[in-house]
Amino acid sequence: MAAVATAQVNGNGEAHITTPAQVGSGVPAVSWLGSAVSSGSQSSPMNGSAANGVPNGATNGGSTSNGASASAAALLDPTAQHLLYVLLDSNLPTGGFVASSGLESYAKHGFLRPRAAEPYAPGQTSAVGTAELAAPSSAAAMGPSKAGPALVGFADAEVENYAASTGFYVARGWAIVREHAGDADAGAGVDALVALDKAHEATLLSHVARRASKAQGIATLSLYFRGLSAPPGFESAADAAVRDLVDGYRNRIRRGLAPGHLATCWGVVTAALGMDLETSLHLYTFTHTRALLSSAVRLNIIGPYLSTQLLSHPMRDLLSKTTGASPAGPGESAGDADWSWADEAEHGPATTWPLGEILAARHDLQHSRIFNS
């Protein structure tokens, strides 16, 4: 069960609020002045900001994180908090159940093994692994004390690569919906989403990655229309305008004019539902990590209890590290046109783990397999 936000007021009149985002990800508590928190404050679902109160900021190692403060402010809104609980449901039909994020191929090729205590230890030929290799089968011949560290080592590289290569498209899809939500004609917004989606198609490095991404993206859009959008009789004018924009994008996908990749669709859907960008990116990475652990259970690499332990502890730190450097938002690369290429290279999508991409591309070469990626 998801944790409920709690607050403690100290003698100085400051309320220290712990949100579900902090519990699941390691995001630090946010310090608010007592007068800034109001039980009646609510935010508009289309602007993702708190109506009352401005946070003093979140401190982490002496630094201030405005992004964490904004996310916590949004979660104070009961509507935003309820939406987060809904999207955290692992039973939502988003298509992720059939994807292993490259783990099945990685284990079959014999690369799933615990990390060495020290890089390049004696008798070792690489910085990752020991002399004991996993058997080339989906059921790794390791006990919990070795399987857990081995899986965390895989997740550390894979989740970072996933966030670096696709998080940019989540942010851009989210921004396009927010920018064009109030347009009388949704055509410009739809065209921008299609162009973004095609760019994402070009950056995915294998047919396996494209296949899994499109299956989950289309499932996410279907979930929005069938289960997450406001039902008839409860839809506001703003909801209807956003729905028209998303519907136009979905029609382009149906006509084969856009691929419908998960990152783009996730950004579109979370923006349409009124979720703030930071929470959207964190939830995007969290659900991917949870699905990865679920696939490890079905591959008989770890058990369900160890999966929960890993998600609660080492994955918390991993997610905090991965989502701490969010992709550049709209306008961050504005400035001298002569340096736009440098901004693009620094903030644009990038692959950080070539080995994982290569092994994932070999997924269909396995003699037997239970996942589609």
PDB file of N, CA and C in Angstrom, residues 192-240:
ATOM      1  N   ALA A 192       3.533  18.590 -33.578  1.00  0.00           N
ATOM      2  CA  ALA A 192       4.739  18.609 -32.748  1.00  0.00           C
ATOM      3  C   ALA A 192       4.962  17.258 -32.070  1.00  0.00           C
ATOM      4  N   LEU A 193       3.894  16.625 -31.613  1.00  0.00           N
ATOM      5  CA  LEU A 193       4.017  15.314 -30.976  1.00  0.00           C
ATOM      6  C   LEU A 193       4.459  14.254 -31.974  1.00  0.00           C
ATOM      7  N   VAL A 194       3.928  14.318 -33.182  1.00  0.00           N
ATOM      8  CA  VAL A 194       4.316  13.349 -34.211  1.00  0.00           C
ATOM      9  C   VAL A 194       5.795  13.503 -34.561  1.00  0.00           C
ATOM     10  N   ALA A 195       6.247  14.747 -34.704  1.00  0.00           N
ATOM     11  CA  ALA A 195       7.663  14.985 -35.010  1.00  0.00           C
ATOM     12  C   ALA A 195       8.559  14.472 -33.888  1.00  0.00           C
ATOM     13  N   LEU A 196       8.146  14.702 -32.645  1.00  0.00           N
ATOM     14  CA  LEU A 196       8.915  14.207 -31.498  1.00  0.00           C
ATOM     15  C   LEU A 196       8.958  12.690 -31.489  1.00  0.00           C
ATOM     16  N   ASP A 197       7.831  12.067 -31.762  1.00  0.00           N
ATOM     17  CA  ASP A 197       7.744  10.613 -31.758  1.00  0.00           C
ATOM     18  C   ASP A 197       8.640   9.999 -32.831  1.00  0.00           C
ATOM     19  N   LYS A 198       8.675  10.614 -33.997  1.00  0.00           N
ATOM     20  CA  LYS A 198       9.535  10.111 -35.073  1.00  0.00           C
ATOM     21  C   LYS A 198      11.013  10.271 -34.719  1.00  0.00           C
ATOM     22  N   ALA A 199      11.345  11.359 -34.049  1.00  0.00           N
ATOM     23  CA  ALA A 199      12.729  11.536 -33.600  1.00  0.00           C
ATOM     24  C   ALA A 199      13.111  10.454 -32.594  1.00  0.00           C
ATOM     25  N   HIS A 200      12.176  10.106 -31.720  1.00  0.00           N
ATOM     26  CA  HIS A 200      12.429   9.040 -30.750  1.00  0.00           C
ATOM     27  C   HIS A 200      12.631   7.706 -31.459  1.00  0.00           C
ATOM     28  N   GLU A 201      11.852   7.452 -32.480  1.00  0.00           N
ATOM     29  CA  GLU A 201      12.000   6.223 -33.268  1.00  0.00           C
ATOM     30  C   GLU A 201      13.427   6.105 -33.816  1.00  0.00           C
ATOM     31  N   ALA A 202      13.966   7.225 -34.265  1.00  0.00           N
ATOM     32  CA  ALA A 202      15.301   7.218 -34.869  1.00  0.00           C
ATOM     33  C   ALA A 202      16.404   6.974 -33.848  1.00  0.00           C
ATOM     34  N   THR A 203      16.164   7.276 -32.583  1.00  0.00           N
ATOM     35  CA  THR A 203      17.208   7.118 -31.570  1.00  0.00           C
ATOM     36  C   THR A 203      17.184   5.756 -30.891  1.00  0.00           C
ATOM     37  N   LEU A 204      16.126   4.982 -31.070  1.00  0.00           N
ATOM     38  CA  LEU A 204      16.100   3.630 -30.521  1.00  0.00           C
ATOM     39  C   LEU A 204      16.945   2.732 -31.421  1.00  0.00           C
ATOM     40  N   LEU A 205      17.841   1.961 -30.834  1.00  0.00           N
ATOM     41  CA  LEU A 205      18.920   1.337 -31.596  1.00  0.00           C
ATOM     42  C   LEU A 205      18.623  -0.052 -32.123  1.00  0.00           C
ATOM     43  N   SER A 206      17.468  -0.622 -31.835  1.00  0.00           N
ATOM     44  CA  SER A 206      17.174  -1.964 -32.336  1.00  0.00           C
ATOM     45  C   SER A 206      15.678  -2.142 -32.516  1.00  0.00           C
ATOM     46  N   HIS A 207      15.330  -3.126 -33.335  1.00  0.00           N
ATOM     47  CA  HIS A 207      13.912  -3.417 -33.548  1.00  0.00           C
ATOM     48  C   HIS A 207      13.272  -3.953 -32.273  1.00  0.00           C
ATOM     49  N   VAL A 208      14.065  -4.580 -31.409  1.00  0.00           N
ATOM     50  CA  VAL A 208      13.531  -5.106 -30.153  1.00  0.00           C
ATOM     51  C   VAL A 208      13.090  -3.959 -29.251  1.00  0.00           C
ATOM     52  N   ALA A 209      13.928  -2.944 -29.119  1.00  0.00           N
ATOM     53  CA  ALA A 209      13.581  -1.790 -28.289  1.00  0.00           C
ATOM     54  C   ALA A 209      12.387  -1.041 -28.865  1.00  0.00           C
ATOM     55  N   ARG A 210      12.333  -0.897 -30.184  1.00  0.00           N
ATOM     56  CA  ARG A 210      11.211  -0.194 -30.811  1.00  0.00           C
ATOM     57  C   ARG A 210       9.908  -0.960 -30.599  1.00  0.00           C
ATOM     58  N   ARG A 211       9.970  -2.268 -30.745  1.00  0.00           N
ATOM     59  CA  ARG A 211       8.772  -3.091 -30.594  1.00  0.00           C
ATOM     60  C   ARG A 211       8.200  -2.986 -29.184  1.00  0.00           C
ATOM     61  N   ALA A 212       9.050  -3.106 -28.179  1.00  0.00           N
ATOM     62  CA  ALA A 212       8.576  -3.029 -26.796  1.00  0.00           C
ATOM     63  C   ALA A 212       8.062  -1.637 -26.467  1.00  0.00           C
ATOM     64  N   SER A 213       8.752  -0.608 -26.941  1.00  0.00           N
ATOM     65  CA  SER A 213       8.354   0.770 -26.653  1.00  0.00           C
ATOM     66  C   SER A 213       7.006   1.097 -27.275  1.00  0.00           C
ATOM     67  N   LYS A 214       6.789   0.669 -28.521  1.00  0.00           N
ATOM     68  CA  LYS A 214       5.513   0.960 -29.188  1.00  0.00           C
ATOM     69  C   LYS A 214       4.357   0.203 -28.537  1.00  0.00           C
ATOM     70  N   ALA A 215       4.592  -1.034 -28.150  1.00  0.00           N
ATOM     71  CA  ALA A 215       3.526  -1.807 -27.505  1.00  0.00           C
ATOM     72  C   ALA A 215       3.078  -1.144 -26.205  1.00  0.00           C
ATOM     73  N   GLN A 216       4.032  -0.673 -25.412  1.00  0.00           N
ATOM     74  CA  GLN A 216       3.695  -0.045 -24.136  1.00  0.00           C
ATOM     75  C   GLN A 216       3.136   1.362 -24.318  1.00  0.00           C
ATOM     76  N   GLY A 217       3.617   2.075 -25.326  1.00  0.00           N
ATOM     77  CA  GLY A 217       3.098   3.417 -25.579  1.00  0.00           C
ATOM     78  C   GLY A 217       1.642   3.403 -25.996  1.00  0.00           C
ATOM     79  N   ILE A 218       1.303   2.520 -26.916  1.00  0.00           N
ATOM     80  CA  ILE A 218      -0.085   2.422 -27.374  1.00  0.00           C
ATOM     81  C   ILE A 218      -0.984   1.957 -26.233  1.00  0.00           C
ATOM     82  N   ALA A 219      -0.480   1.031 -25.407  1.00  0.00           N
ATOM     83  CA  ALA A 219      -1.263   0.573 -24.256  1.00  0.00           C
ATOM     84  C   ALA A 219      -1.495   1.707 -23.265  1.00  0.00           C
ATOM     85  N   THR A 220      -0.512   2.582 -23.084  1.00  0.00           N
ATOM     86  CA  THR A 220      -0.659   3.717 -22.168  1.00  0.00           C
ATOM     87  C   THR A 220      -1.699   4.703 -22.682  1.00  0.00           C
ATOM     88  N   LEU A 221      -1.688   4.972 -23.982  1.00  0.00           N
ATOM     89  CA  LEU A 221      -2.708   5.856 -24.555  1.00  0.00           C
ATOM     90  C   LEU A 221      -4.096   5.249 -24.417  1.00  0.00           C
ATOM     91  N   SER A 222      -4.219   3.959 -24.666  1.00  0.00           N
ATOM     92  CA  SER A 222      -5.518   3.289 -24.519  1.00  0.00           C
ATOM     93  C   SER A 222      -6.000   3.357 -23.077  1.00  0.00           C
ATOM     94  N   LEU A 223      -5.070   3.208 -22.137  1.00  0.00           N
ATOM     95  CA  LEU A 223      -5.438   3.305 -20.723  1.00  0.00           C
ATOM     96  C   LEU A 223      -5.969   4.688 -20.391  1.00  0.00           C
ATOM     97  N   TYR A 224      -5.373   5.716 -20.977  1.00  0.00           N
ATOM     98  CA  TYR A 224      -5.843   7.083 -20.726  1.00  0.00           C
ATOM     99  C   TYR A 224      -7.289   7.250 -21.178  1.00  0.00           C
ATOM    100  N   PHE A 225      -7.606   6.813 -22.376  1.00  0.00           N
ATOM    101  CA  PHE A 225      -8.955   7.019 -22.903  1.00  0.00           C
ATOM    102  C   PHE A 225      -9.982   6.106 -22.235  1.00  0.00           C
ATOM    103  N   ARG A 226      -9.583   4.906 -21.881  1.00  0.00           N
ATOM    104  CA  ARG A 226     -10.541   3.944 -21.336  1.00  0.00           C
ATOM    105  C   ARG A 226     -10.637   3.962 -19.814  1.00  0.00           C
ATOM    106  N   GLY A 227      -9.563   4.413 -19.146  1.00  0.00           N
ATOM    107  CA  GLY A 227      -9.585   4.293 -17.699  1.00  0.00           C
ATOM    108  C   GLY A 227      -9.146   5.489 -16.890  1.00  0.00           C
ATOM    109  N   LEU A 228      -8.468   6.468 -17.494  1.00  0.00           N
ATOM    110  CA  LEU A 228      -7.919   7.568 -16.709  1.00  0.00           C
ATOM    111  C   LEU A 228      -8.553   8.916 -16.999  1.00  0.00           C
ATOM    112  N   SER A 229      -9.062   9.123 -18.202  1.00  0.00           N
ATOM    113  CA  SER A 229      -9.683  10.411 -18.526  1.00  0.00           C
ATOM    114  C   SER A 229     -11.026  10.531 -17.815  1.00  0.00           C
ATOM    115  N   ALA A 230     -11.502  11.763 -17.679  1.00  0.00           N
ATOM    116  CA  ALA A 230     -12.764  12.007 -16.971  1.00  0.00           C
ATOM    117  C   ALA A 230     -13.921  11.333 -17.705  1.00  0.00           C
ATOM    118  N   PRO A 231     -14.828  10.682 -16.992  1.00  0.00           N
ATOM    119  CA  PRO A 231     -15.967  10.010 -17.633  1.00  0.00           C
ATOM    120  C   PRO A 231     -16.990  11.017 -18.140  1.00  0.00           C
ATOM    121  N   PRO A 232     -17.879  10.604 -19.029  1.00  0.00           N
ATOM    122  CA  PRO A 232     -18.923  11.508 -19.531  1.00  0.00           C
ATOM    123  C   PRO A 232     -19.735  12.108 -18.386  1.00  0.00           C
ATOM    124  N   GLY A 233     -19.972  13.412 -18.470  1.00  0.00           N
ATOM    125  CA  GLY A 233     -20.713  14.105 -17.433  1.00  0.00           C
ATOM    126  C   GLY A 233     -19.837  14.718 -16.361  1.00  0.00           C
ATOM    127  N   PHE A 234     -18.544  14.370 -16.340  1.00  0.00           N
ATOM    128  CA  PHE A 234     -17.615  14.900 -15.340  1.00  0.00           C
ATOM    129  C   PHE A 234     -16.450  15.643 -15.990  1.00  0.00           C
ATOM    130  N   GLU A 235     -16.508  15.861 -17.287  1.00  0.00           N
ATOM    131  CA  GLU A 235     -15.407  16.451 -18.033  1.00  0.00           C
ATOM    132  C   GLU A 235     -15.558  17.960 -18.116  1.00  0.00           C
ATOM    133  N   SER A 236     -14.515  18.693 -17.731  1.00  0.00           N
ATOM    134  CA  SER A 236     -14.521  20.148 -17.834  1.00  0.00           C
ATOM    135  C   SER A 236     -14.119  20.565 -19.245  1.00  0.00           C
ATOM    136  N   ALA A 237     -14.235  21.867 -19.525  1.00  0.00           N
ATOM    137  CA  ALA A 237     -13.850  22.375 -20.843  1.00  0.00           C
ATOM    138  C   ALA A 237     -12.353  22.182 -21.080  1.00  0.00           C
ATOM    139  N   ALA A 238     -11.552  22.399 -20.028  1.00  0.00           N
ATOM    140  CA  ALA A 238     -10.105  22.202 -20.162  1.00  0.00           C
ATOM    141  C   ALA A 238      -9.776  20.738 -20.423  1.00  0.00           C
ATOM    142  N   ASP A 239     -10.477  19.832 -19.724  1.00  0.00           N
ATOM    143  CA  ASP A 239     -10.264  18.404 -19.944  1.00  0.00           C
ATOM    144  C   ASP A 239     -10.594  18.021 -21.381  1.00  0.00           C
ATOM    145  N   ALA A 240     -11.681  18.585 -21.903  1.00  0.00           N
ATOM    146  CA  ALA A 240     -12.104  18.265 -23.266  1.00  0.00           C
ATOM    147  C   ALA A 240     -11.083  18.741 -24.292  1.00  0.00           C
TER     148      ALA A 240
END
